[in-house]
């Protein structure tokens, strides 16, 4: 049996999970050559929240980071996390923007693209996968793991088959909440190996303390790769630490070999970086907490909730709101909770508690019900859907959501030119997602823009004095909320549904 391989996540998910994505390129570069010579099968260095963080907090061009890391670690494939049609944002982008993003990224040195959709609607992965393949790079189709009555091993395996048909060269199981149990990990890997026959990677978090045990079970079932990090950017809400995982595999026929002295060198180095990022770290992220298994929501979501509810003066409603989450998930077709659906379901759960169940439905939740994010895994609650259709005057969208979006690159390029910004693809695709931050970065000559609120998710009610267009273009008549997700502003309109 082949040894299992480890991908290392310290330069992306490790610090995203444990230090609010604040590790700078300067803090990464000294470790990159060491990480490169370890024998990891991949280094996850890009995507997820890192692009946002580079632009918003660190005053860095994310493409420059990728090039610098590629130069410092040329031998190990670089992996990025791509949210399908959402790229690295929360809304859908037109196909030509997704294509330009992938091409620019491939040209800058990206090797492996982990591509997922929050609803597991494979149509939202199609453009990204096709473009990655056209660039001669590796497309890893991700299955977002969640627990619900419609998420059976069989359903996940069917999804794996779909991803294979689409041309993905490998399959990832993305357990963003760290809730996959060893038995399920074993069964799912075994069935995927049997039915799909592509290399399988398991990605989990140690939030509830299951991560390392689930990796071990997956390795016994024949998984090809698992993802580990380097402590202290590991364990807790992050990936299991590489050293711990190796200890767990001691004597196992599939254990990989790593130089313990070099691992220790990395540990000592990252210990220092962790101290430098002290104000972004938190004991709540470091500890193992089984709450997540009861509430079945991503760890970050629970801590965000506490902040969000405090701001709304609803701290005493915490239990009620978390109990409302499964109600909202069920009504919206049991959607997995991952960016951006975790934020949307959380907001709606809060609104159900605050205003009464389904009395007010936030715009993104309406859009999910109407199929604008794609097809939900289960049926939408017919009563909720009827309310949304009546209120919005819109019907359910059944086609691929991006079919409704006109090509946007030419218009965006013109906007960049009008603002005196460069008009190359790298700038334009970043501008498409983070217009103010890109402008501030380029015109400010690298000075970080003013930091956004520290709380990753906040919701504030504001008077509807200046109604803005909702994401679907309908003028907002009702209450206007400004939702800030990881510092990114998100205009949400809510309308009373009687
Ligand atoms: Mn993750």
Coordinates of C-alpha atoms and ligand atoms in Angstrom, one line a residue:
X1 CA 0.0 0.0 0.0
X2 CA 1.2 3.5 -0.9
X3 CA 2.1 5.8 1.9
X4 CA -0.5 8.5 2.5
X5 CA 0.7 12.0 1.6
X6 CA 0.3 15.2 3.6
X7 CA -0.6 18.6 2.1
X8 CA 0.4 21.5 4.4
X9 CA -2.1 24.3 5.2
X10 CA -0.1 26.5 7.5
X11 CA 0.2 29.3 4.9
X12 CA -3.6 29.4 4.2
X13 CA -6.2 27.6 6.4
X14 CA -3.8 27.3 9.4
X15 CA -3.7 31.1 9.9
X16 CA -7.2 31.7 8.5
X17 CA -8.6 29.4 11.2
X18 CA -6.4 30.5 14.1
X19 CA -5.2 34.0 13.4
X20 CA -7.9 35.7 11.4
X21 CA -5.9 35.2 8.1
X22 CA -3.4 37.8 9.2
X23 CA -0.1 36.1 8.3
X24 CA 1.8 38.4 5.9
X25 CA 4.0 37.3 3.0
X26 CA 7.0 38.6 4.9
X27 CA 6.1 36.2 7.8
X28 CA 5.7 33.3 5.4
X29 CA 8.8 33.6 3.2
X30 CA 11.5 32.5 5.7
X31 CA 9.5 29.2 6.2
X32 CA 8.7 28.6 2.6
X33 CA 12.1 27.0 1.5
X34 CA 11.9 24.6 4.6
X35 CA 8.3 23.7 3.8
X36 CA 9.4 23.1 0.2
X37 CA 12.0 20.5 1.1
X38 CA 9.9 18.5 3.6
X39 CA 8.1 16.3 1.0
X40 CA 4.6 17.7 1.4
X41 CA 2.4 16.8 -1.6
X42 CA 1.1 20.3 -1.7
X43 CA 1.2 23.6 0.1
X44 CA -2.1 25.4 0.5
X45 CA -1.1 29.1 0.2
X46 CA -3.8 31.0 -1.5
X47 CA -7.6 31.5 -1.9
X48 CA -10.2 31.4 0.8
X49 CA -10.1 34.6 2.8
X50 CA -6.4 35.3 2.1
X51 CA -7.1 37.5 -1.0
X52 CA -9.5 39.7 1.0
X53 CA -7.1 39.8 3.9
X54 CA -4.1 40.8 1.7
X55 CA -6.1 43.7 0.2
X56 CA -8.0 44.8 3.2
X57 CA -5.7 44.4 6.1
X58 CA -2.1 43.7 4.9
X59 CA -1.8 46.2 2.0
X60 CA -0.4 43.4 -0.2
X61 CA -1.1 42.4 -3.7
X62 CA -2.2 38.7 -3.5
X63 CA -0.7 37.8 -6.8
X64 CA 2.7 39.1 -5.7
X65 CA 2.4 36.8 -2.7
X66 CA 1.7 33.9 -4.9
X67 CA 4.7 34.7 -7.1
X68 CA 7.0 35.2 -4.1
X69 CA 5.9 31.9 -2.5
X70 CA 6.3 30.1 -5.8
X71 CA 9.8 31.3 -6.1
X72 CA 10.7 30.5 -2.5
X73 CA 9.1 27.0 -2.7
X74 CA 9.3 26.0 -6.3
X75 CA 9.2 22.2 -5.9
X76 CA 5.9 21.7 -4.1
X77 CA 2.6 22.2 -5.9
X78 CA 0.8 25.3 -4.6
X79 CA -2.9 24.8 -3.8
X80 CA -5.6 27.4 -3.7
X81 CA -9.2 27.3 -2.4
X82 CA -11.7 28.6 -5.0
X83 CA -15.4 29.2 -4.3
X84 CA -16.5 28.2 -7.8
X85 CA -18.6 30.9 -9.4
X86 CA -18.1 33.1 -6.3
X87 CA -14.3 33.1 -6.9
X88 CA -13.2 34.3 -3.4
X89 CA -16.2 36.5 -2.7
X90 CA -19.8 36.0 -1.6
X91 CA -21.8 36.6 -4.8
X92 CA -21.7 35.0 -8.2
X93 CA -19.6 36.4 -11.0
X94 CA -20.0 36.2 -14.7
X95 CA -18.2 33.3 -16.5
X96 CA -15.7 35.6 -18.2
X97 CA -14.6 37.0 -14.8
X98 CA -14.1 33.4 -13.4
X99 CA -12.2 32.5 -16.5
X100 CA -9.9 35.5 -16.3
X101 CA -9.3 34.9 -12.6
X102 CA -8.3 31.3 -13.1
X103 CA -6.0 32.2 -16.1
X104 CA -4.3 35.0 -14.2
X105 CA -3.9 32.7 -11.2
X106 CA -2.5 29.9 -13.3
X107 CA 0.0 32.3 -15.0
X108 CA 1.1 33.5 -11.6
X109 CA 2.1 29.9 -10.6
X110 CA -1.0 28.2 -9.0
X111 CA -0.8 24.5 -9.5
X112 CA -3.9 22.9 -7.8
X113 CA -7.3 24.5 -7.6
X114 CA -9.6 23.1 -4.8
X115 CA -13.0 24.1 -6.2
X116 CA -16.2 24.0 -4.2
X117 CA -19.7 25.3 -4.2
X118 CA -21.6 26.1 -1.0
X119 CA -24.7 24.2 -2.2
X120 CA -22.7 21.4 -3.8
X121 CA -24.3 22.4 -7.1
X122 CA -21.8 21.1 -9.6
X123 CA -23.0 23.6 -12.3
X124 CA -21.4 26.3 -10.2
X125 CA -18.0 24.5 -10.5
X126 CA -18.2 23.9 -14.3
X127 CA -16.6 27.1 -15.6
X128 CA -13.8 27.1 -13.0
X129 CA -13.0 23.4 -13.7
X130 CA -13.1 23.8 -17.5
X131 CA -10.7 26.8 -17.3
X132 CA -8.3 25.1 -14.9
X133 CA -8.1 22.2 -17.3
X134 CA -7.6 24.5 -20.3
X135 CA -4.7 26.1 -18.4
X136 CA -3.1 22.6 -17.9
X137 CA -3.5 22.8 -14.1
X138 CA -5.0 20.4 -11.6
X139 CA -8.7 20.7 -10.7
X140 CA -9.7 19.1 -7.4
X141 CA -13.4 19.0 -7.1
X142 CA -14.5 19.5 -3.5
X143 CA -17.5 17.8 -1.8
X144 CA -18.7 20.1 1.1
X145 CA -19.4 17.7 3.9
X146 CA -22.4 18.3 6.1
X147 CA -24.8 16.3 8.1
X148 CA -28.5 16.3 7.2
X149 CA -31.3 13.8 6.3
X150 CA -30.4 14.3 2.6
X151 CA -26.6 14.1 2.9
X152 CA -26.0 10.4 2.8
X153 CA -22.8 8.6 1.8
X154 CA -24.6 7.6 -1.4
X155 CA -25.5 11.2 -2.2
X156 CA -21.9 12.3 -1.7
X157 CA -20.6 9.5 -3.8
X158 CA -23.0 10.6 -6.6
X159 CA -21.5 14.0 -6.3
X160 CA -18.0 12.6 -6.7
X161 CA -19.1 10.8 -9.8
X162 CA -20.5 14.1 -11.2
X163 CA -17.2 15.8 -10.4
X164 CA -15.3 13.1 -12.2
X165 CA -17.5 13.4 -15.3
X166 CA -16.8 17.1 -15.3
X167 CA -13.1 16.4 -15.6
X168 CA -11.8 16.9 -12.1
X169 CA -8.5 15.0 -11.7
X170 CA -9.0 14.4 -8.0
X171 CA -11.8 14.7 -5.4
X172 CA -11.6 16.5 -2.1
X173 CA -13.8 15.9 0.9
X174 CA -14.1 19.3 2.5
X175 CA -15.2 19.0 6.1
X176 CA -15.1 22.7 6.9
X177 CA -16.8 22.3 10.3
X178 CA -14.7 19.3 11.5
X179 CA -17.8 17.2 12.1
X180 CA -17.0 14.1 10.0
X181 CA -16.7 11.1 12.3
X182 CA -14.1 8.4 11.8
X183 CA -16.7 5.8 10.8
X184 CA -18.2 8.1 8.2
X185 CA -14.8 9.2 6.9
X186 CA -13.9 5.5 6.4
X187 CA -17.1 4.6 4.6
X188 CA -17.1 7.7 2.4
X189 CA -13.5 7.3 1.3
X190 CA -14.0 3.6 0.7
X191 CA -17.1 4.2 -1.5
X192 CA -15.5 7.1 -3.4
X193 CA -12.4 5.0 -4.1
X194 CA -14.6 2.1 -5.3
X195 CA -17.0 4.1 -7.4
X196 CA -14.9 7.1 -8.6
X197 CA -11.4 5.8 -8.7
X198 CA -9.8 9.2 -8.6
X199 CA -7.2 10.3 -5.9
X200 CA -9.1 11.4 -2.8
X201 CA -8.0 14.0 -0.3
X202 CA -9.7 14.6 3.1
X203 CA -9.6 18.1 4.6
X204 CA -11.0 18.5 8.1
X205 CA -10.6 20.6 11.2
X206 CA -9.9 19.6 14.7
X207 CA -12.6 21.9 16.1
X208 CA -14.4 19.1 18.0
X209 CA -11.3 16.9 18.4
X210 CA -12.3 14.5 15.6
X211 CA -9.8 15.6 12.9
X212 CA -6.8 13.3 13.6
X213 CA -9.0 10.2 14.3
X214 CA -11.0 10.8 11.1
X215 CA -7.7 11.1 9.1
X216 CA -6.5 7.8 10.6
X217 CA -9.8 6.1 9.6
X218 CA -9.6 7.7 6.1
X219 CA -6.0 6.4 5.7
X220 CA -7.2 2.9 6.7
X221 CA -9.9 3.3 4.0
X222 CA -7.3 4.2 1.3
X223 CA -7.4 8.0 1.2
X224 CA -4.5 9.4 -0.9
X225 CA -3.8 12.6 1.0
X226 CA -4.8 14.4 4.2
X227 CA -4.1 18.0 5.1
X228 CA -2.1 18.9 8.2
X229 CA -0.7 22.2 9.5
X230 CA 2.2 23.3 11.7
X231 CA 1.5 24.1 15.4
X232 CA 0.6 26.6 16.7
X233 CA -1.3 27.3 13.5
X234 CA -2.8 23.9 13.9
X235 CA -5.3 21.8 16.0
X236 CA -8.4 23.4 17.5
X237 CA -10.3 25.2 14.7
X238 CA -7.3 24.5 12.4
X239 CA -6.0 21.3 10.8
X240 CA -4.3 18.6 12.9
X241 CA -0.6 19.3 13.5
X242 CA 1.8 17.4 11.3
X243 CA 3.8 16.1 14.2
X244 CA 0.7 14.8 16.0
X245 CA -0.5 13.1 12.9
X246 CA 2.8 11.4 12.4
X247 CA 2.8 10.2 16.0
X248 CA -0.7 8.8 15.5
X249 CA 0.6 6.9 12.4
X250 CA 3.7 5.5 14.1
X251 CA 4.1 1.9 12.9
X252 CA 1.2 2.3 10.4
X253 CA 2.1 0.7 7.0
X254 CA 1.0 3.9 5.2
X255 CA 2.8 6.4 7.4
X256 CA 4.8 9.0 5.4
X257 CA 8.3 10.0 6.4
X258 CA 9.2 13.5 7.5
X259 CA 12.5 14.9 8.9
X260 CA 11.6 15.5 12.6
X261 CA 14.4 18.1 13.1
X262 CA 13.0 20.2 10.2
X263 CA 9.5 19.9 11.5
X264 CA 10.8 21.2 14.9
X265 CA 12.5 24.0 13.1
X266 CA 9.2 25.0 11.5
X267 CA 7.4 24.7 14.8
X268 CA 9.9 27.1 16.5
X269 CA 9.6 29.5 13.6
X270 CA 5.8 29.6 13.5
X271 CA 5.7 29.8 17.3
X272 CA 7.3 33.2 16.9
X273 CA 5.0 34.3 14.1
X274 CA 2.0 33.2 16.3
X275 CA 3.2 35.5 19.0
X276 CA 3.5 38.4 16.6
X277 CA -0.1 37.8 15.6
X278 CA -1.2 37.6 19.2
X279 CA -4.0 40.1 18.9
X280 CA -5.7 38.0 16.2
X281 CA -5.4 34.7 18.1
X282 CA -7.9 33.5 20.6
X283 CA -8.1 30.7 23.2
X284 CA -11.6 29.8 21.9
X285 CA -10.0 28.8 18.5
X286 CA -7.2 26.8 20.1
X287 CA -9.4 24.5 22.2
X288 CA -11.3 21.5 21.3
X289 CA -15.0 22.2 21.7
X290 CA -17.8 19.6 21.2
X291 CA -20.5 22.3 21.0
X292 CA -20.1 22.1 17.3
X293 CA -21.3 18.6 17.3
X294 CA -24.5 19.6 19.1
X295 CA -25.2 22.7 16.9
X296 CA -23.6 21.3 13.7
X297 CA -22.4 24.7 12.6
X298 CA -18.8 25.8 11.7
X299 CA -16.8 26.8 14.7
X300 CA -16.2 30.4 13.5
X301 CA -20.0 30.8 13.2
X302 CA -20.6 30.2 16.9
X303 CA -18.1 32.8 18.0
X304 CA -19.4 35.3 15.4
X305 CA -22.9 34.7 16.7
X306 CA -22.0 35.8 20.2
X307 CA -20.6 39.1 18.8
X308 CA -23.5 39.6 16.4
X309 CA -26.1 38.9 19.1
X310 CA -24.4 41.2 21.6
X311 CA -24.5 44.0 19.0
X312 CA -28.2 43.4 18.5
X313 CA -28.8 43.4 22.3
X314 CA -29.8 39.8 21.9
X315 CA -27.1 38.0 23.9
X316 CA -29.7 36.2 26.0
X317 CA -31.2 34.7 22.8
X318 CA -28.0 32.7 21.9
X319 CA -29.6 29.3 22.6
X320 CA -32.8 30.1 20.8
X321 CA -30.9 31.4 17.7
X322 CA -28.6 28.3 17.4
X323 CA -31.6 26.1 17.8
X324 CA -33.2 28.0 14.9
X325 CA -30.3 27.2 12.6
X326 CA -31.5 23.7 11.6
X327 CA -35.0 25.1 11.1
X328 CA -33.6 27.6 8.6
X329 CA -31.4 25.0 7.0
X330 CA -34.2 22.6 6.5
X331 CA -36.5 25.2 5.0
X332 CA -33.7 26.2 2.6
X333 CA -33.2 22.6 1.4
X334 CA -30.6 21.5 4.0
X335 CA -27.8 23.6 2.5
X336 CA -24.3 23.0 3.8
X337 CA -23.0 25.7 6.1
X338 CA -19.9 27.2 4.5
X339 CA -19.1 30.7 3.2
X340 CA -21.4 32.3 2.2
X341 CA -24.3 30.1 3.2
X342 CA -23.2 29.9 6.9
X343 CA -23.5 33.7 7.2
X344 CA -26.8 33.8 5.4
X345 CA -28.4 31.0 7.5
X346 CA -27.0 32.6 10.6
X347 CA -28.5 36.0 9.8
X348 CA -31.9 34.4 9.0
X349 CA -31.9 32.4 12.2
X350 CA -31.3 35.6 14.1
X351 CA -34.1 37.4 12.2
X352 CA -36.5 34.5 12.8
X353 CA -35.9 34.8 16.5
X354 CA -36.0 38.6 16.5
X355 CA -39.0 39.3 14.3
X356 CA -40.8 35.9 14.5
X357 CA -40.3 32.9 12.2
X358 CA -40.2 33.9 8.5
X359 CA -41.8 37.3 9.3
X360 CA -38.8 38.9 7.6
X361 CA -36.6 37.2 5.1
X362 CA -33.2 38.7 4.3
X363 CA -32.4 39.1 0.6
X364 CA -29.7 36.4 0.4
X365 CA -32.0 33.9 2.0
X366 CA -34.7 34.8 -0.5
X367 CA -32.2 34.3 -3.3
X368 CA -31.3 30.9 -1.9
X369 CA -35.0 29.9 -1.8
X370 CA -35.4 31.2 -5.4
X371 CA -32.5 29.1 -6.7
X372 CA -30.3 32.1 -7.4
X373 CA -27.3 30.5 -5.7
X374 CA -28.0 27.2 -7.4
X375 CA -30.0 24.1 -6.6
X376 CA -30.3 23.3 -2.9
X377 CA -29.6 19.7 -1.9
X378 CA -33.1 19.1 -0.6
X379 CA -36.5 20.7 -1.3
X380 CA -37.2 24.3 -0.3
X381 CA -40.1 24.5 2.2
X382 CA -43.1 25.2 0.0
X383 CA -44.7 27.7 2.4
X384 CA -41.5 29.7 2.7
X385 CA -41.0 29.6 -1.1
X386 CA -44.6 30.8 -1.7
X387 CA -44.0 33.7 0.6
X388 CA -40.7 34.6 -1.0
X389 CA -42.2 34.4 -4.5
X390 CA -45.2 36.5 -3.5
X391 CA -43.1 39.1 -1.8
X392 CA -40.4 39.4 -4.5
X393 CA -42.7 38.9 -7.5
X394 CA -40.1 36.4 -8.8
X395 CA -40.2 32.8 -9.7
X396 CA -37.7 30.1 -8.9
X397 CA -34.6 30.0 -11.2
X398 CA -33.9 26.5 -12.4
X399 CA -31.1 27.2 -14.8
X400 CA -27.4 27.6 -13.8
X401 CA -27.3 31.0 -12.0
X402 CA -24.4 32.3 -14.0
X403 CA -26.4 31.9 -17.2
X404 CA -28.2 35.0 -16.1
X405 CA -25.1 37.1 -15.8
X406 CA -23.8 39.1 -18.8
X407 CA -20.1 39.1 -19.6
X408 CA -18.5 41.7 -17.3
X409 CA -14.7 41.9 -18.0
X410 CA -15.0 44.7 -20.7
X411 CA -17.0 46.9 -18.4
X412 CA -14.8 46.2 -15.4
X413 CA -11.7 47.0 -17.5
X414 CA -13.2 50.3 -18.5
X415 CA -14.0 51.1 -14.9
X416 CA -10.4 50.5 -14.0
X417 CA -9.2 52.7 -16.9
X418 CA -11.6 55.5 -15.8
X419 CA -10.1 55.4 -12.3
X420 CA -6.6 55.4 -13.6
X421 CA -5.9 51.9 -12.5
X422 CA -4.0 49.3 -14.5
X423 CA -6.2 47.3 -16.9
X424 CA -4.3 44.0 -16.9
X425 CA -6.3 40.9 -16.0
X426 CA -4.8 40.6 -12.5
X427 CA -5.9 44.0 -11.5
X428 CA -9.3 43.7 -13.2
X429 CA -10.3 40.4 -11.5
X430 CA -9.3 41.7 -8.1
X431 CA -11.2 45.0 -8.8
X432 CA -14.3 42.9 -9.7
X433 CA -14.3 41.5 -6.2
X434 CA -12.7 44.2 -4.0
X435 CA -13.0 47.6 -5.9
X436 CA -12.3 50.0 -3.0
X437 CA -9.5 47.9 -1.6
X438 CA -7.8 47.5 -5.0
X439 CA -8.0 51.3 -5.6
X440 CA -6.7 52.1 -2.1
X441 CA -3.8 49.6 -2.5
X442 CA -2.7 50.9 -5.9
X443 CA -3.2 54.6 -5.3
X444 CA -2.0 54.4 -1.7
X445 CA 1.2 52.8 -2.9
X446 CA 0.8 49.8 -0.6
X447 CA -0.5 51.5 2.5
X448 CA -3.1 49.3 4.1
X449 CA -6.6 50.7 4.0
X450 CA -8.2 51.5 7.3
X451 CA -9.0 48.3 9.1
X452 CA -12.6 47.2 9.1
X453 CA -14.3 46.2 12.3
X454 CA -12.5 43.4 14.2
X455 CA -15.6 41.2 14.5
X456 CA -15.7 38.8 11.6
X457 CA -19.5 39.0 11.2
X458 CA -21.6 41.9 12.4
X459 CA -25.1 42.9 11.5
X460 CA -26.5 46.3 12.2
X461 CA -29.9 47.6 11.6
X462 CA -29.9 51.0 9.9
X463 CA -32.8 53.2 9.0
X464 CA -34.1 52.8 5.5
X465 CA -33.4 56.4 4.7
X466 CA -31.4 55.6 1.7
X467 CA -32.7 52.5 0.1
X468 CA -30.2 50.8 -2.1
X469 CA -30.6 48.4 -4.9
X470 CA -30.7 44.8 -3.6
X471 CA -28.4 42.2 -5.1
X472 CA -31.1 41.3 -7.6
X473 CA -31.6 44.9 -8.6
X474 CA -35.0 45.4 -6.9
X475 CA -35.1 48.6 -5.0
X476 CA -35.4 48.0 -1.3
X477 CA -38.6 49.1 0.2
X478 CA -38.2 47.8 3.7
X479 CA -35.6 47.6 6.4
X480 CA -32.0 48.0 5.4
X481 CA -29.3 45.9 7.0
X482 CA -25.6 46.3 6.5
X483 CA -23.9 43.0 7.0
X484 CA -20.2 42.8 7.4
X485 CA -18.7 39.5 6.7
X486 CA -15.0 39.1 7.6
X487 CA -14.8 42.8 7.2
X488 CA -16.5 42.9 3.8
X489 CA -19.7 44.9 3.6
X490 CA -22.8 43.3 2.4
X491 CA -26.0 45.3 1.8
X492 CA -29.0 43.3 2.9
X493 CA -32.6 44.3 2.5
X494 CA -35.4 42.8 4.5
X495 CA -39.0 43.0 3.7
X496 CA -41.9 42.2 5.9
X497 CA -43.8 39.2 4.7
X498 CA -47.4 38.9 6.0
Ligands
LIG1 MN1 -10.8 24.4 5.9

